[in-house]
Amino acid sequence: MQDIQTQEDIYKVVDEFYKKLFADERISYIFTDVIPVDQKLEEHLQMLVKFWSQAILGTGGYFNNMTQIHLDVHNKSALSKELFTIWLEHFEAAINENFEGFNGERMKNMAHNLSTIMQIKIAQNK
Ligand code: HEM
């Protein structure tokens, strides 16, 4: 298996990842009912590609405030520790099933770290 090297590779990861999220009813409601990203899925996937491409490939162009975006989601419907665990499981599986190597490991580590940061911000926000 190859490492993640291009924006097409990142698209493959986020596309497979979102298929898993939508197929899991423990978390899918967030993406269909709370924030219906299923209605603008291509746009959303492109935003995720922009974010991960900047983080992993150093391409630039992502300027949004990720923490605030997730605080806003949380204020509509609680983002529990369990939801973060489910999110991370599917994210890791989407990478492990398709790629192998340094950049894949970096993406998984970064997702873990951001998940922790988001949960701390959510706890502080109460
Ligand atoms: C409980 C776990 C999570 C849930 C339920 C969740 C849910 C969501 C939702 C509903 C959106 C769309 C927000 C909107 O368009 O208004 C979003 C955007 C996003 N999420 Fe998450 N998220 C979770 C964790 C994470 C983590 C750990 C990361 C770490 C990389 C992440 C990365 C992103 C990115 C990059 C966007 C795009 C933000 C933008 O539009 O600029 N999410 N998330």
XYZ file of N, CA and C and ligand atoms in Angstrom:
421
model
N 0.843 -1.207 0.000
C 0.000 0.000 0.000
C 0.873 1.250 0.000
N 0.360 2.285 -0.642
C 1.085 3.551 -0.783
C 0.778 4.498 0.387
N 1.653 5.487 0.560
C 1.389 6.549 1.533
C 0.474 7.611 0.892
N -0.085 8.474 1.723
C -0.897 9.600 1.245
C 0.056 10.667 0.711
N -0.090 10.978 -0.589
C 0.888 11.887 -1.204
C 0.269 13.052 -1.973
N -0.986 12.938 -2.341
C -1.600 13.971 -3.187
C -2.962 14.376 -2.623
N -3.521 15.463 -3.205
C -4.857 15.882 -2.793
C -5.900 14.829 -3.191
N -5.637 14.100 -4.268
C -6.543 13.008 -4.664
C -6.546 11.917 -3.587
N -5.369 11.648 -3.024
C -5.285 10.653 -1.939
C -6.098 11.120 -0.734
N -5.967 12.406 -0.400
C -6.710 12.948 0.749
C -8.212 12.888 0.462
N -8.593 13.197 -0.771
C -10.022 13.095 -1.129
C -10.528 11.678 -0.898
N -9.735 10.700 -1.308
C -10.110 9.286 -1.114
C -10.349 9.002 0.383
N -9.444 9.501 1.236
C -9.584 9.280 2.682
C -10.884 9.907 3.200
N -11.124 11.191 2.894
C -12.297 11.847 3.482
C -13.596 11.291 2.890
N -13.556 10.891 1.620
C -14.741 10.296 0.995
C -15.090 8.965 1.676
N -14.087 8.104 1.844
C -14.315 6.816 2.522
C -14.723 7.037 3.983
N -14.103 8.020 4.610
C -14.408 8.352 6.012
C -15.876 8.761 6.159
N -16.351 9.647 5.292
C -17.730 10.102 5.408
C -18.733 8.996 5.083
N -18.349 8.056 4.185
C -19.242 6.908 3.954
C -19.428 6.139 5.266
N -18.354 6.001 6.033
C -18.442 5.287 7.311
C -19.289 6.071 8.315
N -19.083 7.404 8.365
C -19.867 8.218 9.309
C -21.365 8.127 8.994
N -21.702 8.232 7.696
C -23.123 8.183 7.312
C -23.735 6.805 7.562
N -22.905 5.760 7.522
C -23.416 4.396 7.708
C -23.578 4.025 9.183
N -23.099 4.887 10.089
C -23.119 4.575 11.524
C -24.141 5.477 12.217
N -25.283 4.901 12.581
C -26.369 5.735 13.108
C -26.068 6.335 14.483
N -24.996 5.852 15.139
C -24.612 6.453 16.420
C -24.106 7.887 16.225
N -23.649 8.217 14.994
C -23.059 9.548 14.755
C -23.647 10.237 13.515
N -24.299 9.475 12.627
C -24.725 10.041 11.337
C -25.701 11.211 11.497
N -26.532 11.175 12.579
C -27.528 12.246 12.753
C -26.891 13.629 12.825
N -25.655 13.697 13.323
C -24.982 15.005 13.388
C -24.822 15.579 11.977
N -24.526 14.699 11.012
C -24.223 15.137 9.651
C -25.451 15.170 8.742
N -26.596 14.702 9.266
C -27.819 14.736 8.455
C -28.869 15.667 9.072
N -28.959 15.687 10.413
C -30.014 16.463 11.074
C -29.491 17.737 11.733
N -28.378 17.638 12.475
C -27.875 18.801 13.223
C -27.278 19.815 12.241
N -26.315 19.368 11.438
C -25.740 20.179 10.351
C -25.852 19.326 9.087
N -26.828 19.579 8.253
C -27.052 18.670 7.108
C -25.987 18.806 6.013
N -24.797 18.328 6.327
C -23.720 18.403 5.326
C -23.967 17.420 4.177
N -24.887 16.449 4.404
C -25.219 15.533 3.308
C -25.829 16.286 2.122
N -26.386 17.474 2.401
C -26.995 18.254 1.311
C -25.990 19.097 0.541
N -24.765 19.190 1.074
C -23.697 19.935 0.376
C -22.392 19.138 0.528
N -22.513 17.849 0.249
C -21.412 16.940 0.571
C -20.133 17.246 -0.205
N -20.241 17.495 -1.516
C -19.022 17.754 -2.301
C -18.272 18.968 -1.770
N -19.056 20.035 -1.494
C -18.471 21.270 -0.950
C -17.747 20.979 0.373
N -18.421 20.189 1.225
C -17.862 19.857 2.534
C -16.580 19.017 2.378
N -16.627 18.029 1.488
C -15.441 17.181 1.287
C -14.277 18.013 0.751
N -14.581 18.972 -0.125
C -13.508 19.838 -0.654
C -12.885 20.676 0.469
N -13.717 21.110 1.420
C -13.203 21.880 2.555
C -12.293 21.007 3.426
N -12.699 19.760 3.600
C -11.864 18.826 4.380
C -10.543 18.566 3.660
N -10.599 18.440 2.334
C -9.366 18.239 1.556
C -8.454 19.445 1.733
N -9.035 20.647 1.680
C -8.239 21.867 1.841
C -7.542 21.879 3.209
N -8.315 21.526 4.251
C -7.758 21.497 5.604
C -6.595 20.496 5.704
N -6.849 19.246 5.275
C -5.823 18.200 5.447
C -4.646 18.405 4.502
N -4.901 18.975 3.348
C -3.825 19.229 2.406
C -2.882 20.291 2.983
N -3.479 21.306 3.612
C -2.638 22.322 4.272
C -1.840 21.679 5.414
N -2.506 20.862 6.203
C -1.863 20.285 7.391
C -0.765 19.287 7.008
N -0.994 18.488 5.991
C -0.089 17.368 5.692
C 0.833 17.655 4.501
N 0.294 18.301 3.477
C 1.097 18.553 2.274
C 1.621 19.992 2.221
N 1.179 20.843 3.183
C 1.672 22.218 3.257
C 1.218 23.108 2.119
N 0.010 22.848 1.603
C -0.443 23.594 0.423
C -1.064 24.950 0.749
N -1.559 25.168 1.960
C -2.158 26.460 2.314
C -3.588 26.588 1.840
N -4.212 27.734 2.202
C -5.544 28.034 1.689
C -6.692 27.734 2.638
N -6.402 27.201 3.820
C -7.475 26.947 4.796
C -7.378 27.983 5.906
N -8.460 28.773 6.089
C -8.395 29.884 7.050
C -9.478 29.821 8.124
N -10.323 28.789 8.123
C -11.441 28.769 9.071
C -10.996 28.425 10.492
N -11.837 28.803 11.448
C -11.569 28.522 12.858
C -12.254 27.197 13.232
N -11.465 26.132 13.126
C -11.973 24.767 13.338
C -12.594 24.562 14.711
N -11.922 25.108 15.731
C -12.435 24.906 17.096
C -13.797 25.578 17.249
N -13.900 26.821 16.751
C -15.174 27.538 16.860
C -16.285 26.809 16.095
N -15.949 26.283 14.920
C -16.939 25.551 14.121
C -17.490 24.374 14.933
N -16.631 23.669 15.640
C -17.094 22.511 16.411
C -17.796 22.916 17.707
N -17.390 24.085 18.279
C -18.152 24.601 19.434
C -19.573 24.931 19.002
N -19.704 25.487 17.801
C -21.046 25.815 17.281
C -21.876 24.543 17.078
N -21.234 23.473 16.555
C -21.950 22.197 16.412
C -22.389 21.714 17.793
N -21.427 21.735 18.736
C -21.710 21.261 20.096
C -22.873 22.021 20.738
N -22.956 23.325 20.466
C -24.026 24.122 21.066
C -25.398 23.778 20.491
N -25.400 23.123 19.330
C -26.674 22.650 18.763
C -27.008 21.247 19.240
N -25.975 20.392 19.347
C -26.174 19.008 19.795
C -24.857 18.514 20.393
N -24.905 18.047 21.651
C -23.687 17.765 22.413
C -22.724 16.828 21.685
N -21.459 17.237 21.617
C -20.403 16.363 21.088
C -19.730 15.685 22.286
N -20.167 14.473 22.579
C -19.687 13.741 23.747
C -18.350 13.068 23.445
N -17.711 12.582 24.531
C -16.472 11.816 24.393
C -16.703 10.596 23.496
N -17.868 9.957 23.663
C -18.207 8.767 22.866
C -18.235 9.112 21.373
N -18.797 10.263 21.048
C -18.859 10.661 19.631
C -17.459 10.897 19.066
N -16.584 11.502 19.871
C -15.205 11.709 19.411
C -14.507 10.360 19.186
N -14.766 9.395 20.074
C -14.163 8.065 19.921
C -14.637 7.405 18.630
N -15.937 7.486 18.357
C -16.496 6.897 17.130
C -15.903 7.589 15.896
N -15.860 8.916 15.949
C -15.299 9.712 14.845
C -13.868 9.248 14.550
N -13.054 9.153 15.596
C -11.643 8.764 15.410
C -11.510 7.339 14.879
N -12.351 6.435 15.367
C -12.301 5.041 14.881
C -12.518 4.985 13.377
N -13.537 5.692 12.904
C -13.833 5.671 11.465
C -12.743 6.389 10.665
N -12.207 7.453 11.233
C -11.140 8.183 10.534
C -9.910 7.289 10.366
N -9.521 6.630 11.432
C -8.353 5.737 11.380
C -8.586 4.588 10.418
N -9.791 4.021 10.446
C -10.100 2.896 9.551
C -10.020 3.345 8.091
N -10.529 4.541 7.802
C -10.509 5.038 6.412
C -9.073 5.175 5.910
N -8.163 5.557 6.794
C -6.743 5.648 6.404
C -6.134 4.251 6.313
N -6.320 3.448 7.351
C -5.647 2.131 7.409
C -6.077 1.203 6.271
N -7.326 1.335 5.830
C -7.823 0.441 4.764
C -7.327 0.840 3.384
N -6.772 2.051 3.253
C -6.405 2.545 1.916
C -4.953 2.963 1.752
N -4.294 3.311 2.861
C -2.932 3.847 2.767
C -2.065 3.328 3.904
N -0.770 3.484 3.692
C 0.200 3.046 4.698
C 1.399 3.974 4.600
N 1.877 4.489 5.745
C 3.090 5.300 5.694
C 3.050 6.510 6.607
N 4.089 7.331 6.458
C 4.351 8.456 7.353
C 3.206 9.475 7.359
N 2.738 9.876 6.179
C 1.686 10.900 6.146
C 0.375 10.388 6.738
N 0.077 9.134 6.527
C -1.117 8.547 7.137
C -1.015 8.579 8.656
N 0.174 8.254 9.163
C 0.395 8.298 10.616
C 0.259 9.729 11.127
N 0.814 10.682 10.367
C 0.707 12.104 10.773
C -0.755 12.538 10.834
N -1.547 12.123 9.856
C -2.970 12.505 9.863
C -3.686 11.924 11.078
N -3.402 10.664 11.390
C -4.062 10.038 12.546
C -3.643 10.734 13.844
N -2.347 11.033 13.967
C -1.869 11.724 15.174
C -2.510 13.095 15.310
N -2.571 13.821 14.196
C -3.128 15.164 14.234
C -4.615 15.132 14.596
N -5.336 14.161 14.045
C -6.764 14.038 14.359
C -6.948 13.762 15.859
N -6.091 12.896 16.408
C -6.139 12.606 17.852
C -5.918 13.877 18.659
N -4.869 14.625 18.290
C -4.538 15.836 19.039
C -5.677 16.860 18.943
N -6.209 17.045 17.749
C -7.296 18.020 17.577
C -8.544 17.585 18.325
N -8.783 16.283 18.347
C -9.923 15.756 19.088
C -9.790 16.111 20.572
N -8.584 15.956 21.116
C -8.340 16.290 22.529
C -8.529 17.788 22.759
N -7.970 18.586 21.861
C -8.087 20.049 22.008
C -9.562 20.467 21.962
N -10.302 19.904 21.013
C -11.728 20.254 20.902
C -12.486 19.882 22.164
N -12.177 18.719 22.719
C -12.895 18.290 23.931
C -12.557 19.194 25.111
N -11.308 19.679 25.189
C -10.936 20.615 26.254
C -11.692 21.932 26.071
N -11.738 22.428 24.832
C -12.450 23.693 24.551
C -13.939 23.550 24.873
N -14.510 22.401 24.528
C -15.930 22.159 24.813
C -16.165 22.168 26.325
N -15.270 21.519 27.070
C -15.414 21.472 28.537
C -15.294 22.870 29.131
N -14.400 23.695 28.583
C -14.200 25.065 29.094
C -15.386 25.957 28.765
N -16.102 25.603 27.729
C -17.187 26.417 27.198
C -18.465 26.302 28.020
N -18.512 25.304 28.897
C -19.757 25.005 29.622
C -20.164 26.153 30.536
C -17.397 14.182 17.641
C -16.552 14.360 16.618
C -16.859 15.281 15.468
C -18.063 15.594 14.900
C -19.436 15.029 15.246
C -17.792 16.571 13.856
C -18.773 17.160 13.066
C -18.536 18.131 12.127
C -19.558 18.856 11.410
C -21.071 18.679 11.591
C -18.940 19.716 10.572
C -19.611 20.728 9.616
C -19.732 22.072 10.316
C -20.359 23.137 9.442
O -20.258 23.087 8.200
O -20.957 24.064 10.019
C -17.513 19.522 10.743
C -16.544 20.185 10.040
C -15.204 19.867 10.087
N -14.607 18.984 10.950
Fe -15.518 17.932 12.385
N -16.455 16.808 13.793
C -15.846 16.048 14.757
C -14.504 16.005 15.040
C -13.520 16.527 14.239
C -12.121 16.353 14.456
C -11.451 15.610 15.628
C -11.484 16.970 13.430
C -10.005 17.014 13.307
C -9.341 17.175 12.228
C -12.511 17.546 12.555
C -12.316 18.228 11.369
C -13.266 18.959 10.690
C -12.981 19.871 9.593
C -11.619 20.154 8.958
C -14.192 20.452 9.220
C -14.436 21.482 8.116
C -14.555 22.846 8.764
C -14.784 23.946 7.739
O -15.838 23.941 7.081
O -13.900 24.794 7.600
N -13.734 17.244 13.089
N -17.303 18.575 11.704
